[in-house]
Coordinates of C-alpha atoms in Angstrom, one line a residue:
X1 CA 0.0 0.0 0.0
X2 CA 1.5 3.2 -0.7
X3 CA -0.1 5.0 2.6
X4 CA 0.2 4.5 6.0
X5 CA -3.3 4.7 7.9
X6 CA -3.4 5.0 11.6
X7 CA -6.1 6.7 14.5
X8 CA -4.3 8.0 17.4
X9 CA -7.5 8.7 19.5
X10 CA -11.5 8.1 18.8
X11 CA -11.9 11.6 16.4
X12 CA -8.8 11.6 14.7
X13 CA -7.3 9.6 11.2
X14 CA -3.9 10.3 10.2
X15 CA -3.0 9.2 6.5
X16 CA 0.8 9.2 5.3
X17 CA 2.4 8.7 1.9
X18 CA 4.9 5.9 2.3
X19 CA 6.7 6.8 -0.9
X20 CA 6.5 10.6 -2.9
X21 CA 3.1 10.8 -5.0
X22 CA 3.5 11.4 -8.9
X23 CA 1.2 12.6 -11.7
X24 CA 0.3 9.5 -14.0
X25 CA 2.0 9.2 -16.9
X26 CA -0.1 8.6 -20.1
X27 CA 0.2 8.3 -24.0
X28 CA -3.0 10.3 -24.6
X29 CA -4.9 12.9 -24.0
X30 CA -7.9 12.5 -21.3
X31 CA -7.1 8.3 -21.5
X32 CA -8.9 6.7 -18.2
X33 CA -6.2 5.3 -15.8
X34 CA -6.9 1.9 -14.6
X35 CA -8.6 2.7 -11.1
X36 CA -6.3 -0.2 -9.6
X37 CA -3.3 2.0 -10.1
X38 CA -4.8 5.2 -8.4
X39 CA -5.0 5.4 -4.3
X40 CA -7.9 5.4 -3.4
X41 CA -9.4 6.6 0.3
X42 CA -12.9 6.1 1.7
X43 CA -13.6 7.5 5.3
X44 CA -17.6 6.9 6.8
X45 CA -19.1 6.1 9.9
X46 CA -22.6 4.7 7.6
X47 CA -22.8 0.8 7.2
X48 CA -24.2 0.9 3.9
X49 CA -25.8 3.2 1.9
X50 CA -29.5 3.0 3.7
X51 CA -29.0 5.4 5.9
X52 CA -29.3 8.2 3.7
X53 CA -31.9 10.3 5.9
X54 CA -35.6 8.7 5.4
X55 CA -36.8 12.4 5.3
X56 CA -34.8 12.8 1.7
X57 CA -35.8 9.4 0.2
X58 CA -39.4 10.5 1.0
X59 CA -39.1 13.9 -0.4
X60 CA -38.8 11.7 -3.8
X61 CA -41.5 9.4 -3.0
X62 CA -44.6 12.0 -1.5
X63 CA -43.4 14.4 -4.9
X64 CA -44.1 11.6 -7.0
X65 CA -47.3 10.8 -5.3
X66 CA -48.8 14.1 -5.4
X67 CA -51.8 15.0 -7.6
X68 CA -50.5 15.2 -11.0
X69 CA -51.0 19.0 -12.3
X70 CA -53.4 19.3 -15.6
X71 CA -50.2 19.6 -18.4
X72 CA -49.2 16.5 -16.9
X73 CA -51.7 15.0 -16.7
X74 CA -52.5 16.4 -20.4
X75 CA -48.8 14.0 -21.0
X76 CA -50.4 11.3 -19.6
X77 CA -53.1 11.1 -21.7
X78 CA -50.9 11.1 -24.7
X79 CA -47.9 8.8 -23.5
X80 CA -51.1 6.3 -22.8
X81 CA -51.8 6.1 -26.4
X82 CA -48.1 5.1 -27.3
X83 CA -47.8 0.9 -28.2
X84 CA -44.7 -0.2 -26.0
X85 CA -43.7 0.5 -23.0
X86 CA -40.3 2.3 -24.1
X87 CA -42.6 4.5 -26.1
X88 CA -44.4 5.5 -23.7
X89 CA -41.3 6.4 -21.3
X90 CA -39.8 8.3 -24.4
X91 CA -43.5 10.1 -25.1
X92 CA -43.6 11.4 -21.4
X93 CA -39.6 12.7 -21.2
X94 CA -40.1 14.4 -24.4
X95 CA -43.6 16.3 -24.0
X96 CA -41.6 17.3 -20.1
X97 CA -39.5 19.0 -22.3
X98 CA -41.5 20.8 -24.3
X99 CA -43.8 21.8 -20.8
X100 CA -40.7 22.5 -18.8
X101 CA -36.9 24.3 -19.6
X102 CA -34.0 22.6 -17.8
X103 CA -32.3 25.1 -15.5
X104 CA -29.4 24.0 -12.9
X105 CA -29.7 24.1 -9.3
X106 CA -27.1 23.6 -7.2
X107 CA -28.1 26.3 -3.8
X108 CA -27.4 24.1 -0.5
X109 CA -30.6 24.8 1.2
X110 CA -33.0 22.1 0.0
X111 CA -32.4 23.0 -3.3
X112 CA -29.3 20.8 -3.6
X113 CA -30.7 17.4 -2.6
X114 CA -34.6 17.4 -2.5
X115 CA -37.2 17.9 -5.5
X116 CA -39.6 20.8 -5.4
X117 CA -43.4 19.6 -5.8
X118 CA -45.1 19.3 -8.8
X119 CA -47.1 22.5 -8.5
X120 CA -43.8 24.5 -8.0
X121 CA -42.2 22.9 -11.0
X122 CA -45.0 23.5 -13.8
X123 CA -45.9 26.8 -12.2
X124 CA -42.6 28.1 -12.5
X125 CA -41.8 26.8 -15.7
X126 CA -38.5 25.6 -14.8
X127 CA -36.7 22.5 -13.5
X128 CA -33.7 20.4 -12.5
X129 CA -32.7 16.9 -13.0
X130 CA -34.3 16.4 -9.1
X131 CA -37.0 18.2 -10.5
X132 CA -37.4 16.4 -14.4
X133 CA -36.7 13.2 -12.2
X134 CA -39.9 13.4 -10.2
X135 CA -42.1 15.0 -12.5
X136 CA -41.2 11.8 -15.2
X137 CA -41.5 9.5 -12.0
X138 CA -45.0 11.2 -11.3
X139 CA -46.6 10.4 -14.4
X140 CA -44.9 6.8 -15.4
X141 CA -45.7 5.4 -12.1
X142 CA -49.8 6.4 -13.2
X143 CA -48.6 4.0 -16.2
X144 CA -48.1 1.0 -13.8
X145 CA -44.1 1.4 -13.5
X146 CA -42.3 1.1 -10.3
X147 CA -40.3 4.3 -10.3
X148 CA -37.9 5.4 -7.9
X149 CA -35.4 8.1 -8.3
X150 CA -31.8 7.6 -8.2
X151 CA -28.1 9.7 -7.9
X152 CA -25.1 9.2 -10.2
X153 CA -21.9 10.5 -11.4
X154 CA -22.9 12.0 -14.7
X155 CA -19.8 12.4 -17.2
X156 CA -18.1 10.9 -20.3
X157 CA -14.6 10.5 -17.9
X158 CA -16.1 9.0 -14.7
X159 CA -13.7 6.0 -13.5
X160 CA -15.5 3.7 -11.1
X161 CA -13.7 2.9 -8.0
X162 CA -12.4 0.0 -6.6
X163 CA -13.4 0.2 -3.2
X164 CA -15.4 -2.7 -1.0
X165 CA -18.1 -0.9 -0.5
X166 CA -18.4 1.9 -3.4
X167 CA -19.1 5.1 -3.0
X168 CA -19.9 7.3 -6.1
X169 CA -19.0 10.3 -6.7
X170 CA -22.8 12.7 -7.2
X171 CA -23.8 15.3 -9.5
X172 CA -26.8 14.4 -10.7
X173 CA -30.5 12.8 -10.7
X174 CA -31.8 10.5 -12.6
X175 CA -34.8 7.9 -12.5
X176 CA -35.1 4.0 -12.1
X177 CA -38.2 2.7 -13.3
X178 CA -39.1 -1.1 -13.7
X179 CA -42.4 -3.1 -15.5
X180 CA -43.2 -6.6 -16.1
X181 CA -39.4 -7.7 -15.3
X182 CA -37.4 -5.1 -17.1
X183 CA -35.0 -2.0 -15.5
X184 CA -35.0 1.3 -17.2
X185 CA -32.6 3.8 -16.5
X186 CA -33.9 7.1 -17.4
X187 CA -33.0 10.4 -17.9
X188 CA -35.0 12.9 -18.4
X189 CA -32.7 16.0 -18.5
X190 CA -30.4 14.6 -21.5
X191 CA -30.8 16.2 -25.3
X192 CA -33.1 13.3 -26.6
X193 CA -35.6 10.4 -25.4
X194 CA -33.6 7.3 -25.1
X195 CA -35.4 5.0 -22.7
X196 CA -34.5 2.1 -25.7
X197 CA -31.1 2.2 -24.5
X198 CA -28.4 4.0 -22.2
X199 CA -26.7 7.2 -22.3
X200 CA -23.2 7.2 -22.4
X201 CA -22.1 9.1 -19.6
X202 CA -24.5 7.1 -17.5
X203 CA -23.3 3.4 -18.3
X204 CA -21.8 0.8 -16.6
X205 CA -21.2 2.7 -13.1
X206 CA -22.6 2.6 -9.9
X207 CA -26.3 4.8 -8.7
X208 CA -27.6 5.0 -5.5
X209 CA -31.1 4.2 -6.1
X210 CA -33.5 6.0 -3.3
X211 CA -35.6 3.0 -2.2
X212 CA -38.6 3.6 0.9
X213 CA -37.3 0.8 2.5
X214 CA -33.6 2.4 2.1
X215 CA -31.2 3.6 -0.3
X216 CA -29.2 0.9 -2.3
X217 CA -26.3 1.0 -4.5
X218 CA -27.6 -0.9 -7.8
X219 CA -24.9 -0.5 -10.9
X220 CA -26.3 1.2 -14.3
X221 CA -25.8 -1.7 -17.5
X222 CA -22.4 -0.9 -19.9
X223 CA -23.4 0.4 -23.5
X224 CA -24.9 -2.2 -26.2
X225 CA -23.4 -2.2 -29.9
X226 CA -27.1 -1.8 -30.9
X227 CA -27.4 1.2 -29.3
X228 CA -24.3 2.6 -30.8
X229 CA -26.2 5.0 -34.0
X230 CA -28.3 7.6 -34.8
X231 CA -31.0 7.7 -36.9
X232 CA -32.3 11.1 -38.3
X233 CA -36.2 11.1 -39.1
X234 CA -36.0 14.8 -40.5
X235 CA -33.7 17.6 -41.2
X236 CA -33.9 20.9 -42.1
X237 CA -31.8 23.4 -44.0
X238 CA -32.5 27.5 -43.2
X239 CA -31.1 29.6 -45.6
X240 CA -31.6 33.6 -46.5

């Protein structure tokens, strides 16, 4: 190991480099370094990840129990028409979109862990991921889904660690919805409705899913080679 852990009393953890710390060498520009080769340090006094407070896993669930407000429910009627269950996830993520502009959030009081209710959300105008996150969760679990929301590391450069018990880094909200045996991972902030598939720079890494019963740590599928194109239905030229 290249650092030297010890506690000298109950409230203190001393960490010491055995040997001098250098940058990583590599042959290419932003190249993932294998996460074996990095030191890695994970401090907590939690067990597991189910004892994230009750009060925020709730905040998710009561938001996506509310009443649903009459555009969404306006998108529910619609998505209800679509044929498959992935078209119906992709009708209701889309028509959010066109209801409600995505707009950051990041202030620490509330705002940066717990959802604002539905009323807020579509009377404003405006939303989050928290916020996209329940309002898709609101009206696919009026489809007969299972939908609960869930935190990840968002990015095309995440690097998954190697520790025992893993603990993600967060930035972001997304939602975990399940029907008739099949996971989706969905989210409803990206630039397109995808719910066929997964977005890159949410693949094959670890979410923190935000269960009643507790939080759990549930690990997002890797990319499929079927997913890997784009098809174009319609373009369009402007010109003077």
């Amino acid at each position: 190991r290249a650092i030297e852990i010890s506690a000298p009393d109950a409230k203190t953890v001393t960490f010491k480099l055995k040997a001098p710390l250098y940058r990583m060498l590599l042959d290419e520009e932003r190249a993932l370094g294998d996460p074996s080769l990095i030191t890695w340090v994970g401090v907590t006094t939690a067990k597991d990840w189910s004892e994230i407070p009750k009060p925020t896993v709730m905040a998710y669930e009561d938001v996506m129990s509310e009443d649903l407000p009459e555009v969404f429910e306006g998108i529910l009627k619609k998505a209800s028409d679509a044929r498959t269950e992935t078209e119906r996830i992709n009708a209701v993520t889309s028509e959010i979109a066109r209801a409600v502009r995505y707009v950051g959030d990041w202030r620490p009081v509330r705002g940066a862990f717990h959802p604002r209710s539905l009323k807020q959300i579509v009377e404003s105008g405006y939303g989050d991921c928290k916020d996209f996150t329940v309002s898709t969760g609101s009206i696919l679990k009026r489809l007969g889904f299972e939908v609960h929301a869930a935190w990840v590391d968002r990015g095309k450069d995440q690097i998954v660690t190697p520790l025992s018990i893993a603990a993600p880094d967060i930035n972001h909200a997304i939602l975990f919805a399940r029907k008739d045996g099949r996971d989706y991972w969905v989210d409803p902030t990206n630039l397109t409705s995808f719910a066929q598939g997964i977005y890159s720079d949410i693949a094959n890494r670890p979410a923190i899913v935000l269960l009643p019963q507790g939080a759990a740590l549930k690990w997002i599928p890797g990319l499929q080679s079927r997913d890997g194109r784009i098809k174009i239905d319609l373009k369009i030229a402007l010109a003077e």
